């Protein structure tokens, strides 16, 4: 995990995040990265794209990829529910500020996480790649995972989770 | 705005006329006996002369008149069109352009010189007809009298042809005190009366200080066909009525008094306006319409006093709408500034024509992809660099006809200009089939200028890149053609100033190609929208050769094969359903879209051809940018997304696959 | 109601200039860009006056005038054509085709208005 990717706790040791469910995990992303929360939009599949970002949508006239973090965390892909939302974030990707939509199963709330509740990702016992998380935070209602989005996306670009299968030995 | 200023409108129109004339003349220089072109040139000169005179551009009108007369002789077959004549008229165009832009001050010498050459080209010493001089008004006898007694009868068909005798009578009444008596002797019986025929005559007594001209003026349009008897009621003097010569205020005098300063008034340069296809304005109108609706919703909300969550929700919804509209408006506006590169490429036809004459080599200019669209400012900045590159090709790249024939090439050298979109970039290539870049000379020059050490090892790529180095062309300019202070380094800098890049490829003996890549903030594509499975895709229309129905029987026959029979040829094909792994069942009646690029073809099998679609290419995020099959995505009218197929990649892929399958057996 | 004038000319600057002059004098102006366009517009509506150039693409002025005179709806409509000073033959031909009068090119707005007043009355 890159040093610069460690959670940027503020001087009070707190971090404002948006929490949401992806599969069985509860994830959190810095509130400053959040641009919008949308209902599900019609998606267009992109043949040959990394499985993680297999489709794109029209977001206010821009074409943005939809990232399904369930792929990164090795979870089964379940159909959408009425609670499913797209969380649009803005982050740097290959030196460009890019909008990406995260598919979520349920969006919870904007919460303040405390540094004192934080723990490093354990070396064993995870169903997913250790370098995909920047850390964990313990809370009364469970553990919240802080995903390392740049790492996840970079890995996808390099073919980490595989690409959408294409016919004809593409 | 040229919409309200006739002078500005004339300047724009004259610009277009001159451009059209130039193209016609260039075409004519290759087909000297083409009547259609000769007529077109004559008409253009004629129109330019007429409009020019009308808006006060007298120098232009006079000069153009001479050219028009010269061309009239060609049109009438009195003189043949010769390359020399065409060249002189082309120079005349430049002079005319100067006259349109300014007032011709100080340009008289140039004009006379060109006219002299024109005479020489016509092959005789005949003096040009004098310019359309203001006609001298025929002095006519006038009589002023205390009044007139007149009788007139119009031809029967006069009313059908728009002459209104009542208005004529009113005009007479305006001249003085009138007494009108209708003369109905010649009226036929009612059953024989044709209502639209004028069978009546009128007798009018007019009192007042009226001249004969005044009365004749009233009847000016019908004078030739009517019956008019006119006698003065009483003359002022008994003395013989001497014809008093009076000069009519002739129209040319009126023209001279038309404010000459209007022609000199500062008007915006013609090139500052952009021609916009009407459909784009329609789209803009739609957006503006939507904006108006959203604005009224906002206004309603502001006045409704709804607070709390409901108010916030409504406000958020309106805010989202506005954001979407703002983005679309921005896109649409940028689209308005896009022009096809044809406007840029056409300028070079004249350049190549002139260079051909100057170098004594036969040079052909071939263009491809003229409909590719580029932002207007980009075309303006590309003009100079491309001129320099073309000059280089013509001057250094292309060999003389003899050298070419000896090398087994056609005598005419070819310079090719091509433009195409590739995702978010436009690619412009300038290539020639000349002798290619001489590596040894480049090396020698670079060493001489201290750019590299003697014996320094360089790859071919690095060696060629040296020509862009600022220090490279400081050695004495070889000819004045490539001079003008525009070296390859300046070309490179200009392209980089557009955030683009420049590449050179060259094969000795075969030719050279310079490729300019300019990123576009926006690119428009004219595409064919198709459906494959559940997804929609756009195929650049420029690459589409044809669309064919694929009957089920043919489809079955294609299983296991790599090519389909297309009339006389075998074409590799790709079932996009398989390529994109849609996992859907094929439609019953599939279609094949045959695309081609670089002379290679591939048939794409799709489920449905939806229609043609003009839209904006949106580049995708870096997560999707490298996917070879797609060069971008676009937003469709219903808000959905369609991926744009990368034609070059699919054609190459189709060819490779076909080769592989064939190899396997 | 102001008189309606149809102007037919392939030169956009001439159309602009005549439109300004005529609307400035209170006439309402419809423009057509060539003979075909002029004929179609004449077919669709009755005008109080038609002003036309003769030298146009897509159906020249003479043909257009002939065709307009064949239409039922423009009976009696004055048709004024633009001509150069010296072209008497053209004037005869145009009148034979059914034109009412002419305006000599190049002209200034006042001359145009004078002709309009002449054929339209007050």
PDB file of C-alpha atoms in Angstrom, chain C residues 51-113:
ATOM      1  CA  UNK C  51     -38.799  41.358 -57.958  1.00  0.00           C
ATOM      2  CA  UNK C  52     -36.436  39.019 -59.696  1.00  0.00           C
ATOM      3  CA  UNK C  53     -33.001  38.721 -61.198  1.00  0.00           C
ATOM      4  CA  UNK C  54     -32.797  36.950 -64.521  1.00  0.00           C
ATOM      5  CA  UNK C  55     -29.419  35.239 -64.263  1.00  0.00           C
ATOM      6  CA  UNK C  56     -29.935  32.502 -61.658  1.00  0.00           C
ATOM      7  CA  UNK C  57     -29.194  28.807 -61.267  1.00  0.00           C
ATOM      8  CA  UNK C  58     -31.911  26.174 -60.881  1.00  0.00           C
ATOM      9  CA  UNK C  59     -34.300  27.883 -63.279  1.00  0.00           C
ATOM     10  CA  UNK C  60     -33.440  31.274 -64.659  1.00  0.00           C
ATOM     11  CA  UNK C  61     -35.606  34.353 -64.263  1.00  0.00           C
ATOM     12  CA  UNK C  62     -37.252  34.215 -67.673  1.00  0.00           C
ATOM     13  CA  UNK C  63     -38.463  30.659 -67.189  1.00  0.00           C
ATOM     14  CA  UNK C  64     -39.641  31.479 -63.702  1.00  0.00           C
ATOM     15  CA  UNK C  65     -41.634  34.462 -64.946  1.00  0.00           C
ATOM     16  CA  UNK C  66     -43.265  32.316 -67.617  1.00  0.00           C
ATOM     17  CA  UNK C  67     -44.166  29.653 -65.097  1.00  0.00           C
ATOM     18  CA  UNK C  68     -45.500  32.161 -62.594  1.00  0.00           C
ATOM     19  CA  UNK C  69     -47.795  33.637 -65.230  1.00  0.00           C
ATOM     20  CA  UNK C  70     -49.206  30.181 -65.776  1.00  0.00           C
ATOM     21  CA  UNK C  71     -50.179  29.931 -62.129  1.00  0.00           C
ATOM     22  CA  UNK C  72     -53.688  30.977 -61.327  1.00  0.00           C
ATOM     23  CA  UNK C  73     -52.948  32.757 -58.107  1.00  0.00           C
ATOM     24  CA  UNK C  74     -50.596  35.432 -59.339  1.00  0.00           C
ATOM     25  CA  UNK C  75     -52.870  36.941 -61.986  1.00  0.00           C
ATOM     26  CA  UNK C  76     -52.101  40.590 -62.272  1.00  0.00           C
ATOM     27  CA  UNK C  77     -49.140  40.502 -59.919  1.00  0.00           C
ATOM     28  CA  UNK C  78     -46.539  42.996 -61.137  1.00  0.00           C
ATOM     29  CA  UNK C  79     -43.241  41.278 -61.851  1.00  0.00           C
ATOM     30  CA  UNK C  80     -40.191  43.492 -62.006  1.00  0.00           C
ATOM     31  CA  UNK C  81     -36.940  42.089 -63.316  1.00  0.00           C
ATOM     32  CA  UNK C  82     -33.392  43.325 -62.876  1.00  0.00           C
ATOM     33  CA  UNK C  83     -31.493  44.127 -66.019  1.00  0.00           C
ATOM     34  CA  UNK C  84     -28.361  45.873 -67.151  1.00  0.00           C
ATOM     35  CA  UNK C  85     -28.754  49.196 -68.890  1.00  0.00           C
ATOM     36  CA  UNK C  86     -27.913  48.175 -72.381  1.00  0.00           C
ATOM     37  CA  UNK C  87     -29.784  44.940 -72.689  1.00  0.00           C
ATOM     38  CA  UNK C  88     -32.822  45.806 -74.771  1.00  0.00           C
ATOM     39  CA  UNK C  89     -33.140  42.332 -76.153  1.00  0.00           C
ATOM     40  CA  UNK C  90     -33.486  41.002 -72.626  1.00  0.00           C
ATOM     41  CA  UNK C  91     -36.135  43.563 -71.793  1.00  0.00           C
ATOM     42  CA  UNK C  92     -38.197  42.471 -74.775  1.00  0.00           C
ATOM     43  CA  UNK C  93     -37.777  38.825 -73.907  1.00  0.00           C
ATOM     44  CA  UNK C  94     -38.758  39.381 -70.314  1.00  0.00           C
ATOM     45  CA  UNK C  95     -41.823  41.347 -71.235  1.00  0.00           C
ATOM     46  CA  UNK C  96     -42.794  38.672 -73.691  1.00  0.00           C
ATOM     47  CA  UNK C  97     -42.451  36.161 -70.878  1.00  0.00           C
ATOM     48  CA  UNK C  98     -44.900  38.205 -68.848  1.00  0.00           C
ATOM     49  CA  UNK C  99     -42.864  40.681 -66.877  1.00  0.00           C
ATOM     50  CA  UNK C 100     -44.397  44.018 -66.006  1.00  0.00           C
ATOM     51  CA  UNK C 101     -41.414  46.303 -65.700  1.00  0.00           C
ATOM     52  CA  UNK C 102     -37.749  46.455 -64.931  1.00  0.00           C
ATOM     53  CA  UNK C 103     -35.166  47.953 -62.658  1.00  0.00           C
ATOM     54  CA  UNK C 104     -31.742  48.712 -63.999  1.00  0.00           C
ATOM     55  CA  UNK C 105     -28.693  47.280 -62.295  1.00  0.00           C
ATOM     56  CA  UNK C 106     -26.829  48.514 -60.440  1.00  0.00           C
ATOM     57  CA  UNK C 107     -29.446  50.404 -58.538  1.00  0.00           C
ATOM     58  CA  UNK C 108     -29.643  52.300 -55.304  1.00  0.00           C
ATOM     59  CA  UNK C 109     -32.399  51.755 -52.761  1.00  0.00           C
ATOM     60  CA  UNK C 110     -34.294  54.872 -53.769  1.00  0.00           C
ATOM     61  CA  UNK C 111     -34.683  53.656 -57.312  1.00  0.00           C
ATOM     62  CA  UNK C 112     -36.018  50.382 -55.995  1.00  0.00           C
ATOM     63  CA  UNK C 113     -38.525  52.139 -53.802  1.00  0.00           C
TER      64      UNK C 113
END
